[in-house]
Coordinates of C-alpha atoms and ligand atoms in Angstrom, one line a residue:
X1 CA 106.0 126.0 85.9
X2 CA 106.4 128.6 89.0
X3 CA 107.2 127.8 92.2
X4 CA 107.5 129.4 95.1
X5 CA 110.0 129.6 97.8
X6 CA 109.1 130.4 101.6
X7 CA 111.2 131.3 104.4
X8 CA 109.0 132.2 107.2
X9 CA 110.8 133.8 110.4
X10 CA 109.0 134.5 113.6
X11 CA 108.1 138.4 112.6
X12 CA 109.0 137.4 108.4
X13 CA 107.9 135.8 105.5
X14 CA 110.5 136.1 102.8
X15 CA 109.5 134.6 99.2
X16 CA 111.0 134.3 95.9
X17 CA 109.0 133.5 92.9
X18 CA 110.8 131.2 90.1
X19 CA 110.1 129.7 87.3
X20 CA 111.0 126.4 86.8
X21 CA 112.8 124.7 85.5
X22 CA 114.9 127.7 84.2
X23 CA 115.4 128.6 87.2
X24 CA 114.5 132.0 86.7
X25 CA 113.9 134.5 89.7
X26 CA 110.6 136.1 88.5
X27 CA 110.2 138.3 91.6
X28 CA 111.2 138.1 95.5
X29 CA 110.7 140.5 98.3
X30 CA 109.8 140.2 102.0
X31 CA 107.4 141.1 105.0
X32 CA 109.1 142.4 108.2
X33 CA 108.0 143.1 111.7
X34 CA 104.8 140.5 111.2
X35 CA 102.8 140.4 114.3
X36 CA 104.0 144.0 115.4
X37 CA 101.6 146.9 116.7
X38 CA 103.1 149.0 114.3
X39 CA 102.8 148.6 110.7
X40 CA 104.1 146.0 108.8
X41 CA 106.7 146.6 105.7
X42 CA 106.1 145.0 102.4
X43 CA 109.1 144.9 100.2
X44 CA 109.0 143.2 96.5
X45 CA 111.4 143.8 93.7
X46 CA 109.9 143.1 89.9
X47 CA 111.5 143.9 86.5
X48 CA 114.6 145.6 87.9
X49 CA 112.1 148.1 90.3
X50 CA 112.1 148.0 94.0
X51 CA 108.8 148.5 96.2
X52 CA 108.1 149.2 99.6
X53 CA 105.4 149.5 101.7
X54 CA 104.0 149.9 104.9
X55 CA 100.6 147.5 105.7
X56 CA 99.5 145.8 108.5
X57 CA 100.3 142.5 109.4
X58 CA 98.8 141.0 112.3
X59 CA 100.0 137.6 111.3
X60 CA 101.7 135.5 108.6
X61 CA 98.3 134.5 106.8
X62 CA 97.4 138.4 106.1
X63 CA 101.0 138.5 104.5
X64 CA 100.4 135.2 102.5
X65 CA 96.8 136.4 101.0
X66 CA 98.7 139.8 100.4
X67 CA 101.2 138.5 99.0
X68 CA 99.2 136.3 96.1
X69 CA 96.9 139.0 96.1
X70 CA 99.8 141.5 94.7
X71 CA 101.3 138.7 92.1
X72 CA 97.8 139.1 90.7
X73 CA 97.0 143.1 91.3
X74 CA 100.9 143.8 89.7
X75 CA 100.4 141.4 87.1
X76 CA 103.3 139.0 87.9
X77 CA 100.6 136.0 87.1
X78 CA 97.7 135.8 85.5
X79 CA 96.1 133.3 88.2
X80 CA 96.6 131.6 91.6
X81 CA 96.6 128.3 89.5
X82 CA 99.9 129.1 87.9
X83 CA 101.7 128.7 90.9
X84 CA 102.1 124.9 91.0
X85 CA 104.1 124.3 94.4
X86 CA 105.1 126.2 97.5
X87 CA 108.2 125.1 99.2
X88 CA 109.1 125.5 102.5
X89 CA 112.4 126.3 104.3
X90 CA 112.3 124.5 107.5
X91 CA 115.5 125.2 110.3
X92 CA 114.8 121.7 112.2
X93 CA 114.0 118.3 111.1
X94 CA 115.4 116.2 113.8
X95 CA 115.9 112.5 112.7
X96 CA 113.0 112.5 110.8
X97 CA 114.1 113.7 107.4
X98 CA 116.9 113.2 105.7
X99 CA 115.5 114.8 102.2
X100 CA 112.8 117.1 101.3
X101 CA 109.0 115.9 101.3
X102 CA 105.5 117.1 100.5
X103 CA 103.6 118.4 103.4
X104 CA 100.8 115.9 105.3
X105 CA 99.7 115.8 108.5
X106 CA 102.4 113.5 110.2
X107 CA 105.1 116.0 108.4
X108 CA 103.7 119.3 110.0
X109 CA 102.9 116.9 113.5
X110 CA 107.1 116.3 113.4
X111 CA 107.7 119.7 112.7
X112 CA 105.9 121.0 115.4
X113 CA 107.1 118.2 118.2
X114 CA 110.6 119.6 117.0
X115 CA 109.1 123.0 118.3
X116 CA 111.4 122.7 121.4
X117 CA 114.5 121.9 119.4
X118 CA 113.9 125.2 117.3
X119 CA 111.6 127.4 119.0
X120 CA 112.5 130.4 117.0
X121 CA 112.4 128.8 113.8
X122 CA 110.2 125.8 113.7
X123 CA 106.7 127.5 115.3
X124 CA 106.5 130.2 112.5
X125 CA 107.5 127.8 110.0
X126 CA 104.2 125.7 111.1
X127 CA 102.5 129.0 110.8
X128 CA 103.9 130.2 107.0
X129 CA 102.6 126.6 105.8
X130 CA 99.1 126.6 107.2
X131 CA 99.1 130.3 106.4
X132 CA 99.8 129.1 102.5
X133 CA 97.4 125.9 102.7
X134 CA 94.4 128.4 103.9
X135 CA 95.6 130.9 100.8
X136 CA 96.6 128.0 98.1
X137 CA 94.7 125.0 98.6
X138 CA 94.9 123.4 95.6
X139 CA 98.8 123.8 95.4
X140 CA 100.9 121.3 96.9
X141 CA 103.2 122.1 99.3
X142 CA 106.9 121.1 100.3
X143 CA 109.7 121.0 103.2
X144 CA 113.3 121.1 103.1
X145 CA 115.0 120.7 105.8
X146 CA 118.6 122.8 107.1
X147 CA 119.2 119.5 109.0
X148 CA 118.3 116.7 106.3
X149 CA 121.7 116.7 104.6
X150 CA 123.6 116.0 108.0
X151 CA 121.6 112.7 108.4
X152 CA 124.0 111.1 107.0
X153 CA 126.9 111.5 110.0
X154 CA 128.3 108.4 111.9
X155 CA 127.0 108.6 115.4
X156 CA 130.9 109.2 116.2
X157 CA 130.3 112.6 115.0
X158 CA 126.8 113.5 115.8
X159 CA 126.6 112.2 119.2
X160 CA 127.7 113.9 122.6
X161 CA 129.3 112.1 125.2
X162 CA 126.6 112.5 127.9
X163 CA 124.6 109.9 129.1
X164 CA 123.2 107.8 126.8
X165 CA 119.5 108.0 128.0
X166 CA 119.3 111.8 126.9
X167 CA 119.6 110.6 123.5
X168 CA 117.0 108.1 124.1
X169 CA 114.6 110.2 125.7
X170 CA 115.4 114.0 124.6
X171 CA 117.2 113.3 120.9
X172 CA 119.9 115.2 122.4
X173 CA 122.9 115.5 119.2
X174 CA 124.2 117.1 116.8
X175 CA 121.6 117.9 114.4
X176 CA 123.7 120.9 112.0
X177 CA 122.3 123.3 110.2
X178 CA 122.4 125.5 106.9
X179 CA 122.4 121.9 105.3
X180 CA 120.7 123.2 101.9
X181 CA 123.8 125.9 101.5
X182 CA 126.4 123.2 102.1
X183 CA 124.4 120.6 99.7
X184 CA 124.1 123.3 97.2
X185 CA 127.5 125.0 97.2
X186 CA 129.8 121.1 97.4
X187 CA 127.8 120.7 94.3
X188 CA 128.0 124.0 92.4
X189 CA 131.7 123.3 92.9
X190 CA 131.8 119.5 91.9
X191 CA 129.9 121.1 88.3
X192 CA 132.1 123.9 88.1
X193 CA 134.8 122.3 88.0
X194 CA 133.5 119.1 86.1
X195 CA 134.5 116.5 88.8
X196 CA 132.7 113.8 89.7
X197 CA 131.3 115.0 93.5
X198 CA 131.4 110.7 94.6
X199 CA 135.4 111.3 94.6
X200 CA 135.9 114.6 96.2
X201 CA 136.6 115.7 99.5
X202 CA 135.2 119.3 100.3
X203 CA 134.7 121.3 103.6
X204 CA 132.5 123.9 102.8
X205 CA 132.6 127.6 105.1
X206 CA 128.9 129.1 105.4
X207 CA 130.1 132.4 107.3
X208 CA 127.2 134.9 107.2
X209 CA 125.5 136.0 110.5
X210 CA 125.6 132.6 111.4
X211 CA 128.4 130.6 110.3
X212 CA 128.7 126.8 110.1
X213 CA 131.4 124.5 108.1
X214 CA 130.7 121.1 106.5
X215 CA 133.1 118.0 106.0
X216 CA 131.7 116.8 102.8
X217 CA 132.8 113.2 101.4
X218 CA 131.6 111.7 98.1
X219 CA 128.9 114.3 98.5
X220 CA 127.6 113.0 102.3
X221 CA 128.1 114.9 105.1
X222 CA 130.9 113.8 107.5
X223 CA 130.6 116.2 109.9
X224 CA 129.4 119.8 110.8
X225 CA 130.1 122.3 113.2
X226 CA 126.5 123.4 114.4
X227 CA 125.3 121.2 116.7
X228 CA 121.4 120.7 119.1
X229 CA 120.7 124.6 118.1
X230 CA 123.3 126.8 115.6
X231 CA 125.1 128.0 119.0
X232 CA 127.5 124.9 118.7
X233 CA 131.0 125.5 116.5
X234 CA 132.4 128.7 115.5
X235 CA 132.0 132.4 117.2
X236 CA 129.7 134.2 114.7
X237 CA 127.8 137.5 114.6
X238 CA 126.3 137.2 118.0
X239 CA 126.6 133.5 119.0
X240 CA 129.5 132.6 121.0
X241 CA 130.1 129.1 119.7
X242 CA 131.7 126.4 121.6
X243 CA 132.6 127.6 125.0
X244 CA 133.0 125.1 128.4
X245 CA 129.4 124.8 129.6
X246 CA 129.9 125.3 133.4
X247 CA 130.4 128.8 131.8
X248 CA 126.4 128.8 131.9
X249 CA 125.8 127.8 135.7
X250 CA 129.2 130.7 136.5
X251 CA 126.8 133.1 135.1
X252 CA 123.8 132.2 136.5
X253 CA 125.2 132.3 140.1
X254 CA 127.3 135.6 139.9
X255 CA 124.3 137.3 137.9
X256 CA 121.7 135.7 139.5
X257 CA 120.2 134.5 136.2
X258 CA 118.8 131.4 134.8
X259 CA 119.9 129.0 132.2
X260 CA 117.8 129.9 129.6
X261 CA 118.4 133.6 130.4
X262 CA 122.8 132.9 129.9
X263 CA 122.0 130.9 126.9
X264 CA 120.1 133.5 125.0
X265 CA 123.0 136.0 125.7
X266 CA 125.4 133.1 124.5
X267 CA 123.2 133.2 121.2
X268 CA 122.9 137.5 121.1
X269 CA 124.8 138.9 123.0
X270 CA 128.4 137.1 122.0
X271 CA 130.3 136.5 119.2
X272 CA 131.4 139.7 117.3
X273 CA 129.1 141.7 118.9
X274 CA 129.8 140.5 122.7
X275 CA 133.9 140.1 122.4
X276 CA 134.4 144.0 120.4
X277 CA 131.5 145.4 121.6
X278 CA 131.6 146.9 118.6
X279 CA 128.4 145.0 116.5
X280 CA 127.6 141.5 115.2
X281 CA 128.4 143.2 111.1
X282 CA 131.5 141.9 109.9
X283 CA 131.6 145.5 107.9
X284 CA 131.8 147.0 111.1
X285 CA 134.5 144.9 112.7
X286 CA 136.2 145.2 109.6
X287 CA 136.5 148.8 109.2
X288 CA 137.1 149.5 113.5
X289 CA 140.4 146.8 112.8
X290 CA 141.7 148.9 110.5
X291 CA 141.5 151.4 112.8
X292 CA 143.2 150.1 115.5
X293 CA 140.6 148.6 117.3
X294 CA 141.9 146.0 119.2
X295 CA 138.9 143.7 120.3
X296 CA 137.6 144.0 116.7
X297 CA 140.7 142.3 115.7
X298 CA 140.7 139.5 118.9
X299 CA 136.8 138.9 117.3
X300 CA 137.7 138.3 114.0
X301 CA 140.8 136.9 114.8
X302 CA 139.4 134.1 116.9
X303 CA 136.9 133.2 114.5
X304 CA 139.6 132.9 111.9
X305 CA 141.3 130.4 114.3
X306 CA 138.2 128.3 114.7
X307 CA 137.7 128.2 111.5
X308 CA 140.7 126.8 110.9
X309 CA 140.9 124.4 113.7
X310 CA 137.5 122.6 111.8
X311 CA 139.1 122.7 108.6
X312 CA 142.3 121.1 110.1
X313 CA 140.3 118.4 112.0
X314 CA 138.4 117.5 108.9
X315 CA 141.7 117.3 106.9
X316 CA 142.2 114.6 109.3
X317 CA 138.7 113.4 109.3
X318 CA 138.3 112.3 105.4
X319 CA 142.4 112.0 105.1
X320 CA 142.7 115.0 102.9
X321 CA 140.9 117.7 101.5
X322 CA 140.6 118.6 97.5
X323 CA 138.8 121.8 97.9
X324 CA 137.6 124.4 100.5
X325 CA 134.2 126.5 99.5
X326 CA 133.9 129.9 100.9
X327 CA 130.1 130.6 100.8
X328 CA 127.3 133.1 102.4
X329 CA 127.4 136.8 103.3
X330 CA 131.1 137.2 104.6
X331 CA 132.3 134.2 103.0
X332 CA 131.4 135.5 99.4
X333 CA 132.3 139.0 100.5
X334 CA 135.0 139.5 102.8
X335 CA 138.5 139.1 101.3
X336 CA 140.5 139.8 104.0
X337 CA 138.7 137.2 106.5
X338 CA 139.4 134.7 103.6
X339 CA 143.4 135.4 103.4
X340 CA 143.3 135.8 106.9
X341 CA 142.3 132.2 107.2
X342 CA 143.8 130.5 104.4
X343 CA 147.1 131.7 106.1
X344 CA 146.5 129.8 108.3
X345 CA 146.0 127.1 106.3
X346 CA 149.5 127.5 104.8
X347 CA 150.7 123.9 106.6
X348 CA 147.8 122.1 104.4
X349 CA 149.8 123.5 100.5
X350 CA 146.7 126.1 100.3
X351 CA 148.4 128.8 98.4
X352 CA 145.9 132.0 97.8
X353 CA 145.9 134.0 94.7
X354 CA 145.9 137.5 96.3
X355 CA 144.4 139.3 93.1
X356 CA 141.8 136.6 92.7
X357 CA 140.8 136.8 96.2
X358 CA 140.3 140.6 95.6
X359 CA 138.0 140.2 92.7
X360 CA 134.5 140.6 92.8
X361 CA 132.0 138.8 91.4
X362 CA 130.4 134.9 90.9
X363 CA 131.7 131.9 91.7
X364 CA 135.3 131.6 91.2
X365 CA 138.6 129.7 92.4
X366 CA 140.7 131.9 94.6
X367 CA 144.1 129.5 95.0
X368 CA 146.8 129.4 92.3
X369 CA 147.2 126.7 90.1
X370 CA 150.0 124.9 92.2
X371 CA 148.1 125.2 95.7
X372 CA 147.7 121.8 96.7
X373 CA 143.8 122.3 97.5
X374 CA 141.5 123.8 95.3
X375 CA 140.0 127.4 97.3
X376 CA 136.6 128.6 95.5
X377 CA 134.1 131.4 96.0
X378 CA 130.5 129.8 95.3
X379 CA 127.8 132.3 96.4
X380 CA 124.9 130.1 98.1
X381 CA 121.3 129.7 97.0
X382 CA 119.1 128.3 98.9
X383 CA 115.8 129.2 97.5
X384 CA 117.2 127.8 94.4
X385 CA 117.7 124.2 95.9
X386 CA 114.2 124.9 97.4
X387 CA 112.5 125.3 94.0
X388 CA 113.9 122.8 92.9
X389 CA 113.5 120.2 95.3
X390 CA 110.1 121.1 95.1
X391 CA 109.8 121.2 91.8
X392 CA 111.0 117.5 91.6
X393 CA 108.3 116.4 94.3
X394 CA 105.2 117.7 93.0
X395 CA 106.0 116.1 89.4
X396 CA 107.3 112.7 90.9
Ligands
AMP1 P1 124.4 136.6 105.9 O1 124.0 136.1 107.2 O2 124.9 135.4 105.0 O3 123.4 137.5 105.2 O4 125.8 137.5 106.1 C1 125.7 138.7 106.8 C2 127.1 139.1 107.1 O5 127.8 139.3 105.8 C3 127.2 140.4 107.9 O6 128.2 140.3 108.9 C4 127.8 141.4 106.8 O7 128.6 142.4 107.4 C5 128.6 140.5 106.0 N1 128.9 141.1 104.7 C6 128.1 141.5 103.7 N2 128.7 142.1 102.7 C7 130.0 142.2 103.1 C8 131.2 142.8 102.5 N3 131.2 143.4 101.4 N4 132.4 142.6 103.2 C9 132.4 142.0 104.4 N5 131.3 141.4 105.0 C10 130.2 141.5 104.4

């Protein structure tokens, strides 16, 4: 059975074509710079060969009837009607969903009154649906949700203490996000390692661009560190993370700017990129600390600390920890952020096997055998879990 996973972006439709349930990657690619004046690109990787192409997309519908139109023209499938479900990632599902579902009209009506929460994410994801229930009609379509698995906080941990009524009227809490990498990685571990995931204590580390960790207990989520939007938690590539909030109105009167205007900066301009001045790539940072660049290393180094400071207050939190998960872009990659953390982690009996740390590769445990908590490298697949979600809702 294939299925197909969707990520749609304001300007991008990213897909990747599986079949199920071997879960194997038939193809995957990507269209950039939707929407644009200037050509489109078209990028699509089959059989070991990469394509790419310029073509113009005026919006997300052109790249979904392209898209099926190519499977077909390179021979990928036979017919439309192999394709037997399209899943959806979706950034924000407020406290409407705590799991994935199939798409109806009160879904996409949720999705879209959650437009304000998300406006980045949750508009164009509205789009890449209707885009693939005007080019696949007959195919059943699903959602999961980045927020779904942190429905299952204690208002302790999700609320904020401001007055009650913006709750009430607004939502306003902590929603989290990158909830399908979290999910996915606590469990790859708890199989990996042949443990039973109702007895373990994990926090998780999603560091990529953006970069959120997970308290995960019995398999539930505890607590997060993204909060509303993704700007709550720890710095990351260009999002500042928690800073005092009367930061915002500082701004506004010595720049003469508005709120929404200090925010956006707090979400690009910050982080990596705002405290070097350097960039938001963790390469980059990387290779101007180790040449001496000081606010390359005051970036890296403070996200370090955060990072630490969450997995300390979690320790606290579930009364222990059994295992920490590195995951995502710099968390699978960078070796030196990892050590740099886990050393300060030393308090907690995490012991880090250097050489093990250095290798590359799949998922793997980077502590020794005597470190008191169990450090592993799972590389995070979220398509994956969206396949397979969706596999499991259109055969239910
Ligand atoms: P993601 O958002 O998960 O795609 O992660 C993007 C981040 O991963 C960027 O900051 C990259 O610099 C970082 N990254 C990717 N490869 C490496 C690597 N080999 N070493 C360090 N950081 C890396």
């Amino acid at each position: 059975m294939k299925i197909m996973s969707i990520n749609c972006g304001s300007s991008s439709l990213k897909f990747k074509l599986f079949e199920m349930p071997q879960e194997e990657v038939i193809t995957e690619g990507q269209f950039e710079r939707i929407g644009f004046k200037e050509m489109g690109i078209y990028k699509i990787k089959f059989n070991g060969t990469k394509d790419e192409m310029s073509l113009e997309l005026p919006d997300h519908s052109v790249a979904a009837k392209h898209l099926l139109k190519d499977l077909i023209d390179r021979k990928i499938i036979g017919s439309l009607d192999e394709i037997k479900g399209v899943g959806h990632r979706i950034v924000q599902g407020g406290k409407y969903f705590s799991g994935s579902c199939l798409v109806n009209e009160w879904v996409k009506e949720r999705i879209t009154e959650l437009i304000d929460l998300a406006p980045l994410h949750n508009g164009p994801h509205i789009i890449g649906i209707k885009a693939f229930e005007e080019a696949l009609p007959n195919v059943k379509q699903t959602v999961v949700f980045d927020t779904a698995f942190h429905q299952s906080m204690d208002p302790e941990s999700f609320m904020y203490a401001v007055p009650y009524e913006w709750y009430e009227k607004y939502g306003i809490r902590k929603y989290g996000a990158h909830g399908t990498s979290h999910q996915y990685v606590s469990q790859e571990y708890a199989r990996l390692t042949n443990k039973d995931i109702k007895n373990l204590k994990i926090v998780t580390c999603h560091i990529g661009n953006g970069a959120s960790l997970c308290a995960i207990e019995g398999g539930k989520c505890k607590d997060t560190s993204m909060g509303l939007t993704p700007l709550e938690g720890i710095p990351m590539g260009t999002r500042s993370g928690n800073i005092d909030p009367t930061v915002v109105s500082y701004i506004c009167q010595k720049e003469n700017k508005d709120a929404w205007t200090v925010v956006q900066e707090l979400n690009k301009k910050s982080g990596y990129l705002g405290v070097s001045g350097v960039s938001n790539d963790a390469r980059d940072l990387e290779a101007a600390y180790n040449n001496g660049n000081e606010r390359a290393k005051l970036a890296l180094h403070m996200q370090e600390k955060r990072i630490a400071d969450y997995i300390g207050s979690y320790y606290v939190l579930m009364k222990g920890i059994d295992a920490i998960v590195f995951t995502a872009g710099i968390g699978e990659n960078s070796a030196s952020m990892r050590r740099r953390v886990l050393e300060r982690l030393d308090i907690l009996g995490v012991k880090l096997d250097e050489a093990k740390n250095k290798e590359r590769g799949d998922s793997r445990r980077i502590s020794t055998s005597d470190s008191k908590v169990d450090v592993w490298v799972i590389p995070t697949n979220e398509e994956l879990v969206i396949a397979r979600d969706t596999m499991k809702l259109i055969t239910e």
